[in-house]
Amino acid sequence: MTSLRVEIDLGKIQANARCLVRRLGARGISVTGVTKAVCGHPDVAKAMLDGGVCGLADARVSNIIRMHAAGIRCPISMIRAPMVHETKEVIRCCDVSYNTEMDTIQNLGAAARDKAIVHNVILMIEMGDMREGISHKNLNDFATRVIATPGVALRGIAANFACMGNVAPTAGDMAMLSRLADQVEGDCGPVVDLVSGGGSANLPWALGDASTGRVNNLRLGEAILLGTDPVTGHPITDLHTDAFTIFAEVIETSRKPSPLLTRSIAPELGMLKLVRNDDLQVRTILAVGQQDTDASGLTFPSGIMIIGATSDHTVVDTAKSAVPVGSEIKMGMKYSALMRAMSAPDVAKVVHGKQTINGSAKDRETHPFLTLV
């Protein structure tokens, strides 16, 4: 088995999805599973669907094509505004796309008319995260223009929180989103079937006591995959936080002085400087680096602390206990580490609890960067 690998427990992903679907369903909110952090991994997508999510969403067409090729058949949303060259593929592969630009929507409409279909559009509204979104003052005029565009149908509105600003939404924010849905329908008629309130950062609000208003959907990735709140990093009650683990091999372990001999990179600070410290620290080097994952997003076993990382190496302090060369260290991952590791071609992906897709078991993916068991 390849030493540098991510191991994936599909049962825990399914259990997380099922728990969130049940808890949010009691509040009248459906769950869309977001697969972008795992590059549209078909087995992870299937685990989310088995957990009861109403559909899937991704930000990259290539990931959506991968899920289609693996036999995933469910509503799939494109949650990043499509690029111009992606228009035809979005029409072919996606039931819905999230949009903020009229030119893009008109391109989607033209492509849909060529296929004699109607493409569903969700309008993303700026609610303070300062990423993508239509301003409140322009929303009604924008919605009116969408309704008048042949080939597309306005299905709903959506918001995004805690991605750029890392600030969780308030009950006031969510009440405003409901009012905006009413406002659009006041001008345009009953066209807002879906009000997607945001992602995993919305869970404290959604599972709290405040009225959910017209919000009837959340797009969940981190909560299902990692069981954590993206704003605080804290575990979410009743969810598994270890569905993904990364293993890296030890390639060197030795005692070295700490701190090491250093030279200032600023000439004005003087010549070579040596800080005396006779304590020898066990430094262990792992065969994993920033090219493979976000080393700052790794979580280590008790007694091991990261010292630093470069493109291909991660150096850790093993508390004066030498770890044999050739052994492995198992680490947890935060969202940034998971996202980079899942997209890295040299990190194998090992799946436990694999199920069938559309009745036929797939023992091995056709994509070379996946290793499945």
Short mmCIF file of C-alpha atoms in Angstrom, two decimals:
data_model
loop_
_atom_site.label_atom_id
_atom_site.label_comp_id
_atom_site.label_asym_id
_atom_site.label_seq_id
_atom_site.Cartn_x
_atom_site.Cartn_y
_atom_site.Cartn_z
CA MET A 1 0.00 0.00 0.00
CA THR A 2 1.27 3.49 -0.85
CA SER A 3 2.59 5.17 2.28
CA LEU A 4 1.35 8.69 1.52
CA ARG A 5 -2.41 8.28 1.46
CA VAL A 6 -5.75 9.56 2.63
CA GLU A 7 -8.01 6.92 4.12
CA ILE A 8 -11.74 7.58 3.81
CA ASP A 9 -14.42 6.02 6.02
CA LEU A 10 -17.60 6.15 3.95
CA GLY A 11 -19.73 4.88 6.83
CA LYS A 12 -18.87 7.92 8.92
CA ILE A 13 -19.62 10.29 6.04
CA GLN A 14 -22.97 8.61 5.50
CA ALA A 15 -23.73 8.78 9.23
CA ASN A 16 -22.88 12.50 9.33
CA ALA A 17 -25.12 13.19 6.35
CA ARG A 18 -27.97 11.17 7.84
CA CYS A 19 -27.72 12.97 11.18
CA LEU A 20 -27.76 16.43 9.57
CA VAL A 21 -30.57 15.53 7.16
CA ARG A 22 -32.68 14.32 10.07
CA ARG A 23 -31.99 17.31 12.33
CA LEU A 24 -32.47 19.92 9.61
CA GLY A 25 -35.46 18.11 8.13
CA ALA A 26 -37.25 18.64 11.43
CA ARG A 27 -36.76 22.36 10.81
CA GLY A 28 -38.05 22.21 7.23
CA ILE A 29 -34.58 22.50 5.66
CA SER A 30 -33.22 20.15 3.01
CA VAL A 31 -29.51 19.34 2.61
CA THR A 32 -27.44 19.54 -0.56
CA GLY A 33 -24.11 17.72 -0.22
CA VAL A 34 -21.11 19.71 -1.44
CA THR A 35 -18.37 17.59 -2.99
CA LYS A 36 -15.81 20.23 -4.04
CA ALA A 37 -13.36 19.50 -1.18
CA VAL A 38 -13.06 15.89 -2.35
CA CYS A 39 -12.86 16.71 -6.08
CA GLY A 40 -16.21 15.10 -6.77
CA HIS A 41 -15.02 11.72 -5.46
CA PRO A 42 -17.84 9.37 -6.56
CA ASP A 43 -17.73 7.14 -3.48
CA VAL A 44 -17.96 10.11 -1.14
CA ALA A 45 -20.81 11.49 -3.24
CA LYS A 46 -22.61 8.15 -3.00
CA ALA A 47 -22.15 8.11 0.78
CA MET A 48 -23.74 11.56 1.01
CA LEU A 49 -26.68 10.39 -1.11
CA ASP A 50 -27.06 7.25 1.00
CA GLY A 51 -27.21 9.59 4.00
CA GLY A 52 -30.28 11.27 2.51
CA VAL A 53 -29.06 14.51 0.92
CA CYS A 54 -31.48 15.80 -1.72
CA GLY A 55 -28.74 16.41 -4.29
CA LEU A 56 -25.10 17.32 -4.78
CA ALA A 57 -23.23 20.51 -5.57
CA ASP A 58 -19.74 21.30 -6.79
CA ALA A 59 -17.75 24.29 -7.97
CA ARG A 60 -15.89 22.63 -10.85
CA VAL A 61 -17.34 21.11 -13.99
CA SER A 62 -14.58 18.49 -14.11
CA ASN A 63 -15.71 17.15 -10.72
CA ILE A 64 -19.32 16.97 -11.89
CA ILE A 65 -18.29 15.14 -15.06
CA ARG A 66 -16.35 12.68 -12.88
CA MET A 67 -19.46 11.94 -10.82
CA HIS A 68 -21.58 11.49 -13.95
CA ALA A 69 -18.99 9.11 -15.42
CA ALA A 70 -19.12 7.03 -12.23
CA GLY A 71 -22.88 6.58 -12.52
CA ILE A 72 -24.07 9.22 -10.04
CA ARG A 73 -27.63 10.10 -11.03
CA CYS A 74 -29.16 12.84 -8.92
CA PRO A 75 -29.75 16.61 -9.15
CA ILE A 76 -26.33 18.31 -9.29
CA SER A 77 -25.82 22.06 -8.91
CA MET A 78 -22.93 24.17 -10.16
CA ILE A 79 -22.34 26.50 -7.22
CA ARG A 80 -19.60 28.64 -8.72
CA ALA A 81 -20.72 31.00 -11.48
CA PRO A 82 -19.89 29.23 -14.76
CA MET A 83 -17.03 30.48 -16.89
CA VAL A 84 -17.90 31.34 -20.48
CA HIS A 85 -16.19 28.27 -21.95
CA GLU A 86 -18.03 25.99 -19.48
CA THR A 87 -21.52 26.98 -20.58
CA LYS A 88 -22.31 23.97 -22.74
CA GLU A 89 -20.95 21.50 -20.19
CA VAL A 90 -22.94 23.14 -17.40
CA ILE A 91 -26.11 22.80 -19.45
CA ARG A 92 -25.30 19.16 -20.17
CA CYS A 93 -24.25 18.09 -16.67
CA CYS A 94 -25.99 20.36 -14.17
CA ASP A 95 -29.65 20.66 -13.27
CA VAL A 96 -29.07 24.05 -11.64
CA SER A 97 -26.39 26.74 -11.61
CA TYR A 98 -25.80 29.59 -9.18
CA ASN A 99 -25.31 32.92 -10.94
CA THR A 100 -24.60 36.61 -10.45
CA GLU A 101 -23.98 37.93 -13.99
CA MET A 102 -26.64 38.58 -16.62
CA ASP A 103 -24.25 37.89 -19.51
CA THR A 104 -23.58 34.42 -18.10
CA ILE A 105 -27.27 33.70 -17.70
CA GLN A 106 -27.96 34.76 -21.27
CA ASN A 107 -25.18 32.43 -22.47
CA LEU A 108 -26.73 29.61 -20.46
CA GLY A 109 -30.13 30.38 -21.98
CA ALA A 110 -28.73 30.27 -25.51
CA ALA A 111 -26.98 26.94 -24.85
CA ALA A 112 -30.15 25.52 -23.29
CA ARG A 113 -32.26 26.55 -26.27
CA ASP A 114 -29.82 24.76 -28.58
CA LYS A 115 -30.56 21.59 -26.59
CA ALA A 116 -34.30 22.31 -26.44
CA ILE A 117 -34.26 22.35 -22.64
CA VAL A 118 -34.75 24.86 -19.84
CA HIS A 119 -31.92 25.41 -17.37
CA ASN A 120 -32.67 26.31 -13.75
CA VAL A 121 -30.96 29.35 -12.22
CA ILE A 122 -30.40 30.33 -8.59
CA LEU A 123 -29.42 33.95 -7.93
CA MET A 124 -26.63 34.41 -5.39
CA ILE A 125 -27.14 37.51 -3.24
CA GLU A 126 -24.40 39.49 -1.49
CA MET A 127 -25.10 39.25 2.24
CA GLY A 128 -21.87 40.61 3.69
CA ASP A 129 -19.31 37.91 2.92
CA MET A 130 -17.84 40.21 0.22
CA ARG A 131 -17.38 37.43 -2.29
CA GLU A 132 -19.90 36.87 -5.10
CA GLY A 133 -23.45 38.18 -5.07
CA ILE A 134 -26.07 40.55 -6.44
CA SER A 135 -26.76 43.64 -4.36
CA HIS A 136 -30.13 43.98 -2.63
CA LYS A 137 -31.03 47.13 -4.54
CA ASN A 138 -30.50 45.43 -7.91
CA LEU A 139 -32.13 42.11 -7.07
CA ASN A 140 -35.68 42.71 -8.30
CA ASP A 141 -34.61 44.21 -11.62
CA PHE A 142 -32.12 41.38 -12.08
CA ALA A 143 -34.75 38.73 -11.34
CA THR A 144 -37.16 40.36 -13.81
CA ARG A 145 -34.52 40.17 -16.55
CA VAL A 146 -33.82 36.50 -15.78
CA ILE A 147 -37.49 35.63 -16.07
CA ALA A 148 -37.56 37.31 -19.48
CA THR A 149 -34.55 35.31 -20.73
CA PRO A 150 -35.53 32.35 -22.95
CA GLY A 151 -33.97 29.01 -22.06
CA VAL A 152 -33.63 29.61 -18.32
CA ALA A 153 -36.01 29.49 -15.38
CA LEU A 154 -35.56 31.36 -12.11
CA ARG A 155 -35.83 28.76 -9.36
CA GLY A 156 -34.66 30.59 -6.26
CA ILE A 157 -32.14 32.71 -4.37
CA ALA A 158 -29.15 31.88 -2.22
CA ALA A 159 -26.57 33.44 0.08
CA ASN A 160 -23.06 32.64 1.18
CA PHE A 161 -21.44 33.25 4.57
CA ALA A 162 -18.10 32.74 6.34
CA CYS A 163 -15.96 32.03 3.27
CA MET A 164 -14.17 35.35 2.77
CA GLY A 165 -15.13 37.06 6.01
CA ASN A 166 -15.22 34.01 8.32
CA VAL A 167 -18.22 35.56 10.08
CA ALA A 168 -21.20 33.34 10.88
CA PRO A 169 -24.64 34.56 9.81
CA THR A 170 -27.02 36.00 12.38
CA ALA A 171 -30.73 35.46 12.75
CA GLY A 172 -31.11 38.98 11.34
CA ASP A 173 -29.17 38.02 8.21
CA MET A 174 -31.39 35.02 7.63
CA ALA A 175 -34.57 37.01 8.25
CA MET A 176 -33.34 39.47 5.61
CA LEU A 177 -32.87 36.62 3.13
CA SER A 178 -36.48 35.56 3.68
CA ARG A 179 -37.65 39.13 3.13
CA LEU A 180 -35.69 39.29 -0.12
CA ALA A 181 -37.44 36.13 -1.32
CA ASP A 182 -40.80 37.77 -0.57
CA GLN A 183 -39.63 40.94 -2.29
CA VAL A 184 -38.72 39.09 -5.52
CA GLU A 185 -42.04 37.29 -5.58
CA GLY A 186 -43.86 40.55 -4.97
CA ASP A 187 -42.52 41.81 -8.31
CA CYS A 188 -42.10 38.59 -10.28
CA GLY A 189 -44.69 36.13 -8.98
CA PRO A 190 -44.17 32.75 -7.26
CA VAL A 191 -40.74 31.92 -8.70
CA VAL A 192 -38.69 31.37 -5.54
CA ASP A 193 -39.01 27.66 -4.77
CA LEU A 194 -35.57 27.36 -3.20
CA VAL A 195 -34.05 29.68 -0.61
CA SER A 196 -30.58 28.29 0.07
CA GLY A 197 -29.30 29.98 3.21
CA GLY A 198 -25.63 29.08 2.99
CA GLY A 199 -23.32 26.32 4.15
CA SER A 200 -21.93 24.64 7.24
CA ALA A 201 -21.44 27.99 9.01
CA ASN A 202 -25.23 28.30 9.12
CA LEU A 203 -25.75 25.23 11.30
CA PRO A 204 -25.73 27.01 14.70
CA TRP A 205 -28.55 29.22 13.39
CA ALA A 206 -30.40 26.45 11.56
CA LEU A 207 -30.36 24.10 14.56
CA GLY A 208 -31.18 26.84 17.04
CA ASP A 209 -34.46 28.35 18.17
CA ALA A 210 -34.82 31.20 15.66
CA SER A 211 -37.48 30.99 12.96
CA THR A 212 -36.15 29.56 9.71
CA GLY A 213 -38.50 31.78 7.71
CA ARG A 214 -38.37 30.91 4.03
CA VAL A 215 -34.93 29.30 4.16
CA ASN A 216 -35.49 25.71 3.06
CA ASN A 217 -32.03 24.49 2.03
CA LEU A 218 -28.41 24.45 3.17
CA ARG A 219 -25.36 23.43 1.11
CA LEU A 220 -23.16 21.36 3.41
CA GLY A 221 -19.62 20.19 2.78
CA GLU A 222 -17.35 20.58 5.81
CA ALA A 223 -20.00 19.52 8.33
CA ILE A 224 -20.66 16.26 6.49
CA LEU A 225 -17.06 15.50 5.63
CA LEU A 226 -15.26 16.60 8.79
CA GLY A 227 -18.00 17.08 11.39
CA THR A 228 -16.73 20.56 12.29
CA ASP A 229 -17.98 24.14 12.33
CA PRO A 230 -15.95 26.13 9.75
CA VAL A 231 -16.10 29.34 11.79
CA THR A 232 -14.97 28.01 15.17
CA GLY A 233 -13.33 24.75 14.10
CA HIS A 234 -15.18 23.01 16.92
CA PRO A 235 -16.72 19.54 16.52
CA ILE A 236 -20.45 19.47 15.84
CA THR A 237 -22.43 17.41 18.35
CA ASP A 238 -23.12 13.81 17.28
CA LEU A 239 -20.94 13.98 14.15
CA HIS A 240 -17.79 12.02 13.30
CA THR A 241 -14.66 14.15 12.95
CA ASP A 242 -12.35 11.39 11.69
CA ALA A 243 -13.88 10.26 8.41
CA PHE A 244 -10.64 11.35 6.67
CA THR A 245 -7.11 10.60 7.89
CA ILE A 246 -3.77 11.04 6.17
CA PHE A 247 -0.77 8.73 6.64
CA ALA A 248 2.82 9.78 5.95
CA GLU A 249 6.05 7.79 6.24
CA VAL A 250 8.97 8.75 8.45
CA ILE A 251 12.10 9.27 6.30
CA GLU A 252 14.46 10.66 8.95
CA THR A 253 14.56 10.81 12.73
CA SER A 254 17.50 12.23 14.70
CA ARG A 255 18.44 14.46 17.59
CA LYS A 256 19.39 17.98 16.59
CA PRO A 257 20.08 21.18 18.54
CA SER A 258 17.21 23.56 18.96
CA PRO A 259 17.18 26.28 17.87
CA LEU A 260 19.53 25.59 14.98
CA LEU A 261 22.32 27.84 13.75
CA THR A 262 20.62 30.72 11.98
CA ARG A 263 21.64 33.55 9.71
CA SER A 264 19.63 36.72 9.47
CA ILE A 265 18.09 37.40 6.05
CA ALA A 266 18.25 41.14 6.76
CA PRO A 267 21.84 42.45 6.25
CA GLU A 268 21.28 45.38 8.57
CA LEU A 269 20.72 42.99 11.47
CA GLY A 270 24.32 41.82 11.38
CA MET A 271 26.36 38.73 10.71
CA LEU A 272 25.83 35.11 11.66
CA LYS A 273 24.15 34.70 15.05
CA LEU A 274 24.26 31.65 17.28
CA VAL A 275 21.85 31.06 20.15
CA ARG A 276 23.29 28.65 22.71
CA ASN A 277 21.04 25.75 23.60
CA ASP A 278 22.54 22.38 24.44
CA ASP A 279 19.17 20.60 24.58
CA LEU A 280 18.88 18.09 21.75
CA GLN A 281 15.44 17.78 20.21
CA VAL A 282 14.20 14.75 18.29
CA ARG A 283 13.25 15.97 14.85
CA THR A 284 11.29 13.59 12.69
CA ILE A 285 10.83 14.24 8.98
CA LEU A 286 7.73 12.99 7.17
CA ALA A 287 7.46 12.39 3.42
CA VAL A 288 4.64 14.87 2.95
CA GLY A 289 4.80 18.58 2.23
CA GLN A 290 2.95 21.65 1.10
CA GLN A 291 2.69 20.22 -2.41
CA ASP A 292 0.62 17.36 -0.98
CA THR A 293 -1.52 19.12 1.62
CA ASP A 294 -1.75 22.19 3.82
CA ALA A 295 0.65 21.24 6.60
CA SER A 296 -0.78 23.92 8.88
CA GLY A 297 -4.13 22.16 8.61
CA LEU A 298 -2.86 18.80 9.87
CA THR A 299 -3.68 17.60 13.38
CA PHE A 300 -1.14 15.32 15.04
CA PRO A 301 -1.38 12.61 17.70
CA SER A 302 -0.76 13.59 21.30
CA GLY A 303 2.94 14.20 21.94
CA ILE A 304 3.77 15.23 18.37
CA MET A 305 4.05 18.88 17.36
CA ILE A 306 4.76 20.36 13.95
CA ILE A 307 7.93 22.42 13.62
CA GLY A 308 7.62 23.41 9.99
CA ALA A 309 7.05 22.24 6.43
CA THR A 310 8.46 22.78 2.96
CA SER A 311 7.24 21.63 -0.44
CA ASP A 312 8.10 17.96 0.17
CA HIS A 313 8.92 17.61 3.89
CA THR A 314 7.13 18.11 7.18
CA VAL A 315 9.29 18.30 10.31
CA VAL A 316 7.77 17.37 13.65
CA ASP A 317 8.90 17.23 17.27
CA THR A 318 8.23 13.79 18.73
CA ALA A 319 8.90 14.80 22.33
CA LYS A 320 12.39 13.27 22.56
CA SER A 321 11.13 9.84 21.45
CA ALA A 322 12.71 8.62 18.23
CA VAL A 323 10.23 7.26 15.67
CA PRO A 324 11.72 4.52 13.46
CA VAL A 325 12.37 5.30 9.81
CA GLY A 326 9.79 3.52 7.64
CA SER A 327 7.01 3.77 10.20
CA GLU A 328 3.92 5.89 9.58
CA ILE A 329 2.28 8.74 11.42
CA LYS A 330 -1.49 9.10 11.19
CA MET A 331 -2.89 12.64 11.15
CA GLY A 332 -6.27 14.30 11.04
CA MET A 333 -7.06 17.08 8.58
CA LYS A 334 -8.81 20.40 8.67
CA TYR A 335 -10.71 21.57 5.61
CA SER A 336 -7.73 23.23 3.88
CA ALA A 337 -5.57 20.14 4.35
CA LEU A 338 -8.32 17.82 3.11
CA MET A 339 -9.00 19.93 0.03
CA ARG A 340 -5.35 20.02 -1.04
CA ALA A 341 -4.67 16.36 -0.26
CA MET A 342 -7.70 15.19 -2.25
CA SER A 343 -6.51 17.12 -5.30
CA ALA A 344 -2.85 16.05 -5.03
CA PRO A 345 -1.92 13.38 -7.60
CA ASP A 346 0.78 11.82 -5.41
CA VAL A 347 -1.54 11.23 -2.45
CA ALA A 348 -3.39 7.91 -2.80
CA LYS A 349 -7.03 7.76 -1.75
CA VAL A 350 -8.05 4.56 0.05
CA VAL A 351 -11.76 4.00 0.60
CA HIS A 352 -13.30 1.84 3.30
CA GLY A 353 -16.94 0.75 3.18
CA LYS A 354 -17.33 1.03 -0.58
CA GLN A 355 -20.86 0.52 -1.89
CA THR A 356 -22.26 -0.05 -5.36
CA ILE A 357 -23.29 2.71 -7.73
CA ASN A 358 -26.42 1.97 -9.77
CA GLY A 359 -26.22 -1.68 -8.87
CA SER A 360 -22.67 -2.42 -10.09
CA ALA A 361 -19.66 -2.44 -7.82
CA LYS A 362 -16.72 -0.40 -9.04
CA ASP A 363 -13.61 -2.00 -7.59
CA ARG A 364 -11.20 0.58 -8.94
CA GLU A 365 -11.64 4.07 -10.34
CA THR A 366 -10.36 4.86 -13.81
CA HIS A 367 -8.62 7.95 -12.40
CA PRO A 368 -4.99 7.08 -11.59
CA PHE A 369 -4.79 9.23 -8.48
CA LEU A 370 -7.35 7.09 -6.65
CA THR A 371 -6.47 3.83 -4.95
CA LEU A 372 -9.55 2.07 -3.63
CA VAL A 373 -9.96 -0.96 -1.39
#
